[in-house]
XYZ file of C-alpha atoms in Angstrom:
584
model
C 0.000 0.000 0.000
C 2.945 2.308 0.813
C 4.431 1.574 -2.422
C 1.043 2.343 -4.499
C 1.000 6.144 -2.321
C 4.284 6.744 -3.744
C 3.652 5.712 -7.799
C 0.245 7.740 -7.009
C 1.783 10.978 -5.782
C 4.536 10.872 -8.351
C 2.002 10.582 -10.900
C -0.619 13.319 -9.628
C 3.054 15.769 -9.234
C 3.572 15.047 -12.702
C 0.567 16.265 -13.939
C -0.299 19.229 -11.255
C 3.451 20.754 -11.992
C 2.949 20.524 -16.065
C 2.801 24.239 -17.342
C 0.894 23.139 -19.845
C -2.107 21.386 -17.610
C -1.673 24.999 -15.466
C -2.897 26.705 -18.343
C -5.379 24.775 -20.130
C -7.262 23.942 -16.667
C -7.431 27.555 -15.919
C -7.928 28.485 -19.184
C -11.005 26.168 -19.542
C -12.829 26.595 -16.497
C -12.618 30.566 -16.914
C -14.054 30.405 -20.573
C -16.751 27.830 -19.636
C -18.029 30.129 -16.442
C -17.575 33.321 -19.127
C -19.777 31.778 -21.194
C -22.351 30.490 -19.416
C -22.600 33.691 -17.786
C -23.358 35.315 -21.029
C -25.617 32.451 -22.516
C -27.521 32.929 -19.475
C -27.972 36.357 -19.405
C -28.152 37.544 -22.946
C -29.986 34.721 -24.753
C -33.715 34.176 -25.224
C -35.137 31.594 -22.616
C -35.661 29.267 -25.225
C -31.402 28.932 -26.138
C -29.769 29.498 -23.670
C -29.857 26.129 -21.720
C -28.810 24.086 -25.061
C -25.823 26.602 -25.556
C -24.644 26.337 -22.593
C -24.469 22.610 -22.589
C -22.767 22.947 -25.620
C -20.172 25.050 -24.301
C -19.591 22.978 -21.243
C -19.970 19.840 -23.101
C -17.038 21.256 -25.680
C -14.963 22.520 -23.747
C -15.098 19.424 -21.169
C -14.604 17.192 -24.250
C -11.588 19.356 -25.140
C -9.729 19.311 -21.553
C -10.281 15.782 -20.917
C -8.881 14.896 -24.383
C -5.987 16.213 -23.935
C -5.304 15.578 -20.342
C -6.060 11.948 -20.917
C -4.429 11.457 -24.309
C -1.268 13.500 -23.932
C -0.695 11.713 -20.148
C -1.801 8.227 -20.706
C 0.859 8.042 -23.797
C 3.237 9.527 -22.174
C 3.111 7.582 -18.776
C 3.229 4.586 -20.941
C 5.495 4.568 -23.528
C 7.696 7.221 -22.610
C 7.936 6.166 -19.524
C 8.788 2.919 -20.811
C 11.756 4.185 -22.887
C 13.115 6.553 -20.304
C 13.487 3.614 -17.941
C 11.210 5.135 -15.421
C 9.325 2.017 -15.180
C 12.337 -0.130 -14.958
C 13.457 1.707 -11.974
C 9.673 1.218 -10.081
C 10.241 -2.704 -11.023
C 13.676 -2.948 -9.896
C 12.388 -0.682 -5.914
C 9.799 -3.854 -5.993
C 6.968 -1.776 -7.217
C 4.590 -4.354 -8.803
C 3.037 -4.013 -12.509
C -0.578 -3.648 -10.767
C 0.522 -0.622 -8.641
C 2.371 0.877 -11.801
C -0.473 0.688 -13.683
C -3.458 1.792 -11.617
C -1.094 4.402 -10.053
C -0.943 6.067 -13.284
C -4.638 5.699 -13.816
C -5.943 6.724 -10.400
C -3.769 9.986 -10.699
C -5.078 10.747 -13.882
C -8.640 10.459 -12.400
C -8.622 12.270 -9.964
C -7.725 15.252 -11.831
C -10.262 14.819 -14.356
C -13.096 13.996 -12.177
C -12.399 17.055 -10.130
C -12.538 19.151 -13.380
C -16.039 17.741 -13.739
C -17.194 18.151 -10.262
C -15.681 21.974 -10.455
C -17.733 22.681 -14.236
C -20.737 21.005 -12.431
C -20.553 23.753 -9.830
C -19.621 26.391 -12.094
C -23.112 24.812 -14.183
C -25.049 25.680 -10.978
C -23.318 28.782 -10.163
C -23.566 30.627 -13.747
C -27.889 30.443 -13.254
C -27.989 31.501 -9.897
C -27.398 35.323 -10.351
C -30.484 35.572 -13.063
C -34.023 35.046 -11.646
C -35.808 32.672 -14.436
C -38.749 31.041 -13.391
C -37.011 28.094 -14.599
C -34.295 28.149 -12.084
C -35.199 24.825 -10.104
C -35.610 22.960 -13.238
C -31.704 23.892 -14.679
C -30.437 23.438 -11.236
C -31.668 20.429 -10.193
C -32.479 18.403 -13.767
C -30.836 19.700 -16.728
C -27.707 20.692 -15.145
C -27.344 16.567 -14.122
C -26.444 16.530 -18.213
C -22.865 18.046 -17.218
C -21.830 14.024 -15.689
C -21.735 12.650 -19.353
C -18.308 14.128 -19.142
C -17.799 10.777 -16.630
C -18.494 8.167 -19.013
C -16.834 10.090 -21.932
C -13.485 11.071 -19.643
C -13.548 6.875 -19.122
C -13.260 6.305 -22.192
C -11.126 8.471 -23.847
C -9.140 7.435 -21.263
C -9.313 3.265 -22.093
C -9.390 4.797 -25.797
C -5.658 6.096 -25.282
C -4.765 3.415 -22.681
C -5.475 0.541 -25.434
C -3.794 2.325 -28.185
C -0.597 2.939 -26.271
C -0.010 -0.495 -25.061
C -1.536 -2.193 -28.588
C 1.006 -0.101 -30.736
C 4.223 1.031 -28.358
C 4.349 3.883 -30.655
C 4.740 7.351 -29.295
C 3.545 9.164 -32.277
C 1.091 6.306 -33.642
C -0.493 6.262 -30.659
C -1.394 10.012 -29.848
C -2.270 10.481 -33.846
C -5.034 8.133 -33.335
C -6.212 8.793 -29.900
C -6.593 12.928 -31.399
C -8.161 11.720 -34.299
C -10.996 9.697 -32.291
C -11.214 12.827 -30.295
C -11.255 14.991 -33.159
C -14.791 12.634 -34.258
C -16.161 12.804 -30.699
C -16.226 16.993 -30.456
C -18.298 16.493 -34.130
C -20.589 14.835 -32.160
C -23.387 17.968 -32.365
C -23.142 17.215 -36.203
C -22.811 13.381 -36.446
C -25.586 12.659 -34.092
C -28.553 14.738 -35.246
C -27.106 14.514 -39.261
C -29.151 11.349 -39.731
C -32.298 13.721 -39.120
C -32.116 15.524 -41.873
C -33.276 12.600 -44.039
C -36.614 13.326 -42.708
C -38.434 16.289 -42.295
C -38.147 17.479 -38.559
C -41.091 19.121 -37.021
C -40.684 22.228 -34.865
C -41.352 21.083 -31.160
C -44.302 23.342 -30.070
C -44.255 24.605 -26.523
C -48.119 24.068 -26.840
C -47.977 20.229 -26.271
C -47.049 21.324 -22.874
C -50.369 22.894 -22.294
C -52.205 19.912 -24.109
C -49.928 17.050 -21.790
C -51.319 19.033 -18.953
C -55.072 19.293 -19.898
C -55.139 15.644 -20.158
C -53.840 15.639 -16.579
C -56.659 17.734 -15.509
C -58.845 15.234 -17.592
C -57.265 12.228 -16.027
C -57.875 13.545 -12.563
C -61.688 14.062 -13.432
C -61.793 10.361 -14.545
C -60.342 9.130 -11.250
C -62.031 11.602 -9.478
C -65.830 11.557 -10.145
C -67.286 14.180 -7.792
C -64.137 16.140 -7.364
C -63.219 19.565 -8.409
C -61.881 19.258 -11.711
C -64.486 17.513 -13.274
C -67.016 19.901 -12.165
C -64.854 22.786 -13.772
C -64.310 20.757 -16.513
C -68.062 19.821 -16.832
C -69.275 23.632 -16.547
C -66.364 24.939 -18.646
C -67.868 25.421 -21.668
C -70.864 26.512 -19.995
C -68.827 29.839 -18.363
C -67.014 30.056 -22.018
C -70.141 30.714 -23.605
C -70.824 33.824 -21.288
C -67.751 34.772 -21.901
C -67.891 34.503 -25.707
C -71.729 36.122 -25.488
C -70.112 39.029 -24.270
C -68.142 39.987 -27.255
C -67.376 43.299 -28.700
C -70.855 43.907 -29.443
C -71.490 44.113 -25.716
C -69.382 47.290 -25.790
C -70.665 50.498 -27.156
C -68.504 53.235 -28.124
C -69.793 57.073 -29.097
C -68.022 60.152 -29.992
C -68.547 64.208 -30.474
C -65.852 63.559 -33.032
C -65.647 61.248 -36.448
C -64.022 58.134 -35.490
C -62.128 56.302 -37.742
C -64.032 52.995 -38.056
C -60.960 50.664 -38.104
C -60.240 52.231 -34.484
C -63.879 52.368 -33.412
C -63.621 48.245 -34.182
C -60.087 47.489 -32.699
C -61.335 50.013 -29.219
C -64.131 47.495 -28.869
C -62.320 44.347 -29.117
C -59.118 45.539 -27.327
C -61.771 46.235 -23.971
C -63.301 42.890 -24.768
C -59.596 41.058 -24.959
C -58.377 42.898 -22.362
C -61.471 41.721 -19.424
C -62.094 38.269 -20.722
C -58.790 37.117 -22.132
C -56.186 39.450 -20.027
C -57.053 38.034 -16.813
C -59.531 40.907 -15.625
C -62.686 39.219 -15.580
C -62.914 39.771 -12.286
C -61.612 43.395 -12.046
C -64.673 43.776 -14.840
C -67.202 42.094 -12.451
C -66.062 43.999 -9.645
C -66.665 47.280 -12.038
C -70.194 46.248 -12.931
C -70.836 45.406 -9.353
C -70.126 48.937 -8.398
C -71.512 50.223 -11.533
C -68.276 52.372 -12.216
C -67.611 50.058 -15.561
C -68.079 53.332 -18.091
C -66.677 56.070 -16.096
C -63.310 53.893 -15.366
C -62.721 52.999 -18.725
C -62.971 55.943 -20.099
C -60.079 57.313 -17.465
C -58.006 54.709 -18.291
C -58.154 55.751 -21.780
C -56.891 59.135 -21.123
C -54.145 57.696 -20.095
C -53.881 57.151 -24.253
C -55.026 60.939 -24.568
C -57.927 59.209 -26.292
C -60.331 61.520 -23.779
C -62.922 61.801 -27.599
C -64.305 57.785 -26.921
C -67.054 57.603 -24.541
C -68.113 53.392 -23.832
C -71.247 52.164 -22.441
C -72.159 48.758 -22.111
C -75.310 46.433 -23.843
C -77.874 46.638 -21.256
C -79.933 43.876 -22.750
C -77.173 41.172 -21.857
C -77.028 40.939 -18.327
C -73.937 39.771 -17.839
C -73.112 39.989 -14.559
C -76.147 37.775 -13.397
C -75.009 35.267 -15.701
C -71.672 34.877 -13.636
C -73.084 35.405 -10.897
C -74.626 31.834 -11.854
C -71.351 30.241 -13.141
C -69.964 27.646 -11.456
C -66.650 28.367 -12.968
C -66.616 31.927 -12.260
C -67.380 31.125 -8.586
C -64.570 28.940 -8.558
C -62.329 31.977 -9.976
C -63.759 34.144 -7.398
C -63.338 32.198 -4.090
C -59.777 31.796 -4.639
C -58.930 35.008 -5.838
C -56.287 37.319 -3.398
C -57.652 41.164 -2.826
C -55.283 43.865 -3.788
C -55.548 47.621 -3.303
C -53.328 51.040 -4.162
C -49.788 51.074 -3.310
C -49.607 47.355 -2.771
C -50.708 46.361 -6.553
C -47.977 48.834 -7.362
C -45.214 47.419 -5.281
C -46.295 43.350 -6.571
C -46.872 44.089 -10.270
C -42.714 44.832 -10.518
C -42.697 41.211 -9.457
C -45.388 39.815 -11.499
C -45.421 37.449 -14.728
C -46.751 40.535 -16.835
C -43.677 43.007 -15.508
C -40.894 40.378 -16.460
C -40.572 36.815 -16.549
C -38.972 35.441 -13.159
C -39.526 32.828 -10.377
C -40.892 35.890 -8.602
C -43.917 35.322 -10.450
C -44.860 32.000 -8.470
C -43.645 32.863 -5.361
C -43.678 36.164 -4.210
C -46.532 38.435 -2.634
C -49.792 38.202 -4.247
C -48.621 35.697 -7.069
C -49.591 32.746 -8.136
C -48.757 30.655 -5.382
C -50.770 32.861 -3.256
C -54.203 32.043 -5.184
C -52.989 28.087 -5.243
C -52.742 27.876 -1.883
C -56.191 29.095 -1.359
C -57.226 25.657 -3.244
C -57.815 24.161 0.599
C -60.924 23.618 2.534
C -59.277 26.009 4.846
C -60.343 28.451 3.020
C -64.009 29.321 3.868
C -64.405 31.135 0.481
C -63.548 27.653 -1.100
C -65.228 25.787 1.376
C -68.828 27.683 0.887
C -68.018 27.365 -2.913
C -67.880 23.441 -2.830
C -70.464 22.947 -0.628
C -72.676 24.959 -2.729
C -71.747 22.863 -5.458
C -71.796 19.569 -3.959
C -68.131 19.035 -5.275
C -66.022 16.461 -3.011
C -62.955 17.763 -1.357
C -60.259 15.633 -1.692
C -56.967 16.627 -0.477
C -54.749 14.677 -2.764
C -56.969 16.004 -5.956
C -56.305 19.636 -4.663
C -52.325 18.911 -4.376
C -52.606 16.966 -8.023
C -54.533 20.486 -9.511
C -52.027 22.569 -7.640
C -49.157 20.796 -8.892
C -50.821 21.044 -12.460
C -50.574 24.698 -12.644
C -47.581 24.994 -10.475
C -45.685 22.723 -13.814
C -47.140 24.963 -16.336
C -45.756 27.669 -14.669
C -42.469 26.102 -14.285
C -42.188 24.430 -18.026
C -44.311 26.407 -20.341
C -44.603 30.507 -18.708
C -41.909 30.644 -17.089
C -39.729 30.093 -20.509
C -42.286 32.307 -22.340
C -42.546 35.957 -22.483
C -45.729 37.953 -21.668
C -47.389 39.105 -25.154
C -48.367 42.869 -23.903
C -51.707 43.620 -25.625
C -51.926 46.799 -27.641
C -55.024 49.003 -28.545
C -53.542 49.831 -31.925
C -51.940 47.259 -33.880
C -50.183 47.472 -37.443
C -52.656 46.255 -39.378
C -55.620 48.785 -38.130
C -53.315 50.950 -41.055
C -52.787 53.131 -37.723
C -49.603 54.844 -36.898
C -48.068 53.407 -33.984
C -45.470 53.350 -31.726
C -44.529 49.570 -30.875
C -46.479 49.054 -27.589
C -47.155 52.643 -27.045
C -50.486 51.450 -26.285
C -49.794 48.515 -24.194
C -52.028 47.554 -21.405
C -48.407 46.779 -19.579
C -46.597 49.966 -20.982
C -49.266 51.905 -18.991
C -49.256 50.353 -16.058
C -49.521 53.236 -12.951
C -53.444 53.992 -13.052
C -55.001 50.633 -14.047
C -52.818 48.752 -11.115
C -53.541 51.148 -8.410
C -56.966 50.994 -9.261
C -57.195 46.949 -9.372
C -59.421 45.065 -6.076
C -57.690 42.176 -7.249
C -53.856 40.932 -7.124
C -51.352 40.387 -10.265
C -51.631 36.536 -9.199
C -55.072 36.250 -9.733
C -54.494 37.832 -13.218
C -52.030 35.124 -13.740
C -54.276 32.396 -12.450
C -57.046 33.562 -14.734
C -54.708 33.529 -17.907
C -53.598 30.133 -17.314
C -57.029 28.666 -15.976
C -58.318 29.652 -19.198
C -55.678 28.164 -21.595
C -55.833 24.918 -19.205
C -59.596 24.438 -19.754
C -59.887 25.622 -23.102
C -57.410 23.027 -24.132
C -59.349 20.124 -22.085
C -62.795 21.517 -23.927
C -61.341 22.465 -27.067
C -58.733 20.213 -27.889
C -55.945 20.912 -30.909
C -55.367 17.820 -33.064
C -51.961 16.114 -33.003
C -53.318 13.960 -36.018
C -50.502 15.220 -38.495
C -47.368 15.265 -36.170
C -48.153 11.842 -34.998
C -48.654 10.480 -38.367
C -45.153 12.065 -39.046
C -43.942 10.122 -36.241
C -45.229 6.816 -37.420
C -43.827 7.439 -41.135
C -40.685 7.996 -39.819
C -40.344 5.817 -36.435
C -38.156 3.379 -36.954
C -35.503 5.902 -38.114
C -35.943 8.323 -35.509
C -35.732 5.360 -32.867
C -32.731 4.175 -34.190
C -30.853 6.893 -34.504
C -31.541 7.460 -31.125
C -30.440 3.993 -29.755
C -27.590 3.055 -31.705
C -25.673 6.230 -33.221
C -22.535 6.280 -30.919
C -22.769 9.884 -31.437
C -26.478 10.610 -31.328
C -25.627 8.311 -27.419
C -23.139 11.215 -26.475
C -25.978 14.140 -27.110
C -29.034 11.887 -25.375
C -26.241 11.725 -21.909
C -25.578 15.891 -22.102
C -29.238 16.738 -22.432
C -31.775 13.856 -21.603
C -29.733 12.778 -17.594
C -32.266 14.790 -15.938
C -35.766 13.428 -15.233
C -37.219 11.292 -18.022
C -41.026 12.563 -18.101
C -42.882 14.605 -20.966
C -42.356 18.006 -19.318
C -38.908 18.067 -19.243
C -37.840 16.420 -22.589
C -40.214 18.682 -24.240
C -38.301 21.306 -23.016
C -34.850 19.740 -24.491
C -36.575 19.489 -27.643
C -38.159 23.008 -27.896
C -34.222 24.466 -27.121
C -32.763 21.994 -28.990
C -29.561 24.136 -31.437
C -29.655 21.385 -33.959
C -32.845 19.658 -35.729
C -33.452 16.486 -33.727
C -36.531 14.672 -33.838
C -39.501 15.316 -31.687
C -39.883 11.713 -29.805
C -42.555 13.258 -27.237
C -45.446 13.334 -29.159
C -49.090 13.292 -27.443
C -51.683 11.186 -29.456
C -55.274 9.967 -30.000
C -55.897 6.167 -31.237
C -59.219 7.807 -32.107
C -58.661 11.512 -32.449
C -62.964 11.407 -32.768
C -63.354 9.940 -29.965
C -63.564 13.005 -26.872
C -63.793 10.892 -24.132
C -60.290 9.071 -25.361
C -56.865 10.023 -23.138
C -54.162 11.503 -24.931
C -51.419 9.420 -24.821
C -47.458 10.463 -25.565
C -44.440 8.758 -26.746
C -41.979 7.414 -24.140
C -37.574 7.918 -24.481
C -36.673 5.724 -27.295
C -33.455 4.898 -25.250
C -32.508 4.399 -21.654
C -30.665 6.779 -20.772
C -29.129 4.363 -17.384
C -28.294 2.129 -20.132
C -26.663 4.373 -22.291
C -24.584 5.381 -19.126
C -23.767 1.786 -18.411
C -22.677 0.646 -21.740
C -20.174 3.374 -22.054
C -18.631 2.669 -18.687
C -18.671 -1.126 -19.658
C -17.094 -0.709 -22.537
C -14.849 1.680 -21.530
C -13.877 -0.533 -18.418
C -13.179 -3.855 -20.575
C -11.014 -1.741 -23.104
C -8.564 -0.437 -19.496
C -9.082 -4.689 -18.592
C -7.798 -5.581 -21.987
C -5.016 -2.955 -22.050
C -3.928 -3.998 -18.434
C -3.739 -7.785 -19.880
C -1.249 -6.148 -22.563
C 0.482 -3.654 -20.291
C 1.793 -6.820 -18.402
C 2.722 -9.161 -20.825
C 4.142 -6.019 -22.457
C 6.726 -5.220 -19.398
C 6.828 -9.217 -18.872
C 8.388 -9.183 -22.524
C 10.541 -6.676 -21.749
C 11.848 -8.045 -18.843
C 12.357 -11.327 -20.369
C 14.075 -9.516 -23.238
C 16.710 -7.595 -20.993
């Protein structure tokens, strides 16, 4: 054991007192944090993962190359011909210590380079506030271990060559040129998809994987909450829709222009009923301030000409009143007022896109957590309705929106809704007119918070999407075409193997391959892909695609081979010095 310390710490020396090592570690680890930095904080949501994979997957591949090749060579054929070895032999070293000396040294250097770009992974995302945070930190950055398996076997790679050939120069020509096919790897692996036409991954099957979530919870649930909302739905969506931009009435001293007449009356409709202010507008009719506030918000525009009245032969607000959805909406909805609305909006989903919008004051997590019988606002809302409270269907619905939030908005900027758009043929400033560009008087004015805005925006797209279903006919019929290819090249392209390790070692569910795929820098195929046997049939589940490889497998079979090529090249290494001896 003594012996082994000593062929260990003259190996590790060796490499921790090269110059060159000293300057390629440094080098490395400063231009992967550099960049990650920068992907992370100047890239759109939707690249900046993948490219900073990429980096850190390059660059890794890079260092460990040449660490392994230009030291596993060199410890065993120079140090063959310099008569280090015969010196260790001749002090009684044995040919096991030699040898696993000289590996062990090797790995702990490289496996602390991984564990130190791992940590510089984690610590490149923390200073930026994404919504999305938890999901790099604790899944996606788990992609940065492939370097483990691939360190392996360049390693064995270089190992085997050196002992099979004895050749300085042979040996470190081939070893580069093996690594030089490995960094192609971005091009190599996905290459094989361009034989086939590659659908863009829509962030859209997101919303649809979790609307049959909701669905599968009213299945399993038959009194519950969600399949009353889900029953009534369409129901509160044709209030909704009855109150169109007919409902509003607009009159002027002046001549309108009709193109602005039209978009006034359907911005005021968008803005209530698809915005999230439904119940900011039922809280205006309720008070029967409706008119006279709109028309002060809309001096805010300097459009002080437009006077708006509502359709007093649909009586709206009795028709909520009656709306089992919309009492839903209501008793979990969080009161805001003045100064406070002012202070939460900066940390709101319709400010800037952060993980402030799910957990701070008056956001979204706020209204999820009134989903509890604790509430009395939710009880007296059940009860009403004869809905069942069950407390693991309120935790499954919680957790519904709490993943949309996490894989869909939180990647996704809010669309700011204008009065004016381009094609009115109206002069305008990009988002001069922005509900969200204008913020100060309608905030201080709102009764209710920016969460319940939120909620309301993604409540509707949730049960619109269970109701309403888009087909998946066409991109699943893709899939079938062109199955076996795609599942191939996913299984057995060494190189496709490399790319499923960097980006698919987090958790293998819908949500967070869909994300992978979405990002993805090159045009891989869309495997996650949610289906109908019987797209006629409404009562049918979607059902989705699983991983067309195993991504513990893929691990394993790298590490197996890579630990039967050191096996083999141990075998040599000591007939190899055996020879030698014998020869002497």
């Amino acid at each position: 054991m003594q012996n082994f310390k000593l062929l260990f710490s003259f190996s590790l020396k060796r490499i921790l007192k090269s110059k060159s090592f000293k300057i390629l570690f440094f080098s490395c680890i400063s231009i992967n944090l550099i960049l990650n930095l920068l992907f992370f904080g100047l890239l759109p949501n939707y690249y900046m993962i993948s490219a900073a994979m990429l980096s850190t997957s390059l660059i890794g591949i890079l260092f460990l190359s040449f660490l392994n090749i230009n030291n596993i060579v060199a410890f065993i054929i120079q140090d063959s011909y310099s008569g280090i070895q015969g010196v260790q032999i001749r002090r009684g070293s044995s040919i096991k210590n030699i040898f696993l000396s000289k590996i062990c040294a090797n790995k702990i250097v490289t496996f602390l380079y991984i564990l130190i770009t791992y940590l510089l992974f984690l610590l490149a995302i923390l200073p930026y506030n994404f919504g999305a945070n938890t999901y790099i930190l604790f899944n996606f950055s788990l992609g940065v271990f492939a370097l483990v398996p691939f360190d392996l076997f360049i390693t064995a790679i270089a190992l085997f060559l050196s002992v099979l050939f004895k050749k300085y120069k042979i040996s470190l020509s081939i070893s580069w040129i093996l690594y030089t096919l490995l960094t192609f790897q971005w091009l190599f692996g996905p290459l094989v998809f361009a034989f086939a036409p590659i659908p863009t991954k829509g962030d859209a099957d997101i919303i649809k994987y979790n609307a049959n979530e909701l669905y599968k919870l009213s299945k399993k649930y038959k009194n519950g909450l969600s399949k009353s909302l889900i029953n009534d739905y369409v129901n509160f969506n044709n209030i909704v829709n009855s109150a169109d931009e007919n409902y509003f009435e607009i009159y002027s001293d002046k001549n309108i222009d009709p193109k602005l007449e039209k978009r006034m009356k359907t911005y005021i409709y968008e803005m209530f009923f698809y915005e999230g202010l439904l119940m900011e507008f039922y809280n205006l009719l309720d008070l029967n301030k409706f008119e006279t506030s709109v028309q002060d918000y809309l001096k805010n525009f300097k459009i002080d000409y437009i006077n708006i009245s509502i359709n007093t032969d649909i009586d709206l607000k009795e028709d909520l009143n009656d709306s089992l959805t919309f009492s839903f909406l209501k008793s979990i909805s969080e009161p805001g007022s003045g100064e406070q609305n002012i202070y939460t909006y900066k940390n709101s989903y319709f400010y800037k896109t952060s993980k402030n919008n799910y957990s701070k004051m008056d956001q979204l997590q706020t209204n999820l957590y009134y989903i509890n019988s604790d509430n009395l606002r939710f009880k007296e809302f059940t009860d009403k309705n004869n809905i069942e409270i069950n407390t693991q269907e309120l935790l499954e619905i919680k957790n519904i929106f709490k993943d949309l939030f996490k894989y869909h908005y939180s990647w996704n900027k809010y669309k700011k809704l204008d009065i004016i758009r381009e094609e009115d043929g109206i002069s305008n400033k990009p988002n001069k007119y922005s509900l969200d560009n204008n913020p100060n008087y309608w905030v201080k004015n709102m009764k209710y918070s920016q969460g319940t805005r939120f909620f309301n925006i993604i409540f509707k797209q949730l049960l619109s999407e269970v109701n309403y279903p888009n087909s998946n006919k066409s991109e699943y019929e893709y899939y079938l075409k062109y199955q076996k290819l795609i599942n191939n090249n996913y299984k057995w392209n060494p190189f496709m193997s490399l790319y499923n390790m960097f980006y698919f070692s987090g958790k293998n569910n819908f949500q967070s391959d869909s994300i992978v795929l979405q990002q993805a820098l090159l045009p891989i195929a869309d495997f996650r892909i949610l289906y109908k046997e019987n797209e006629n049939d409404e009562e049918q589940l979607y059902y989705y695609n699983s991983r067309p490889f195993n991504i513990i497998l893929t691990y394993s079979i790298w590490i197996i081979i890579s630990l039967f090529l050191l096996s083999i090249s141990y075998f040599i290494f000591n007939k190899m010095i055996y020879k030698k001896g014998g020869d002497q």
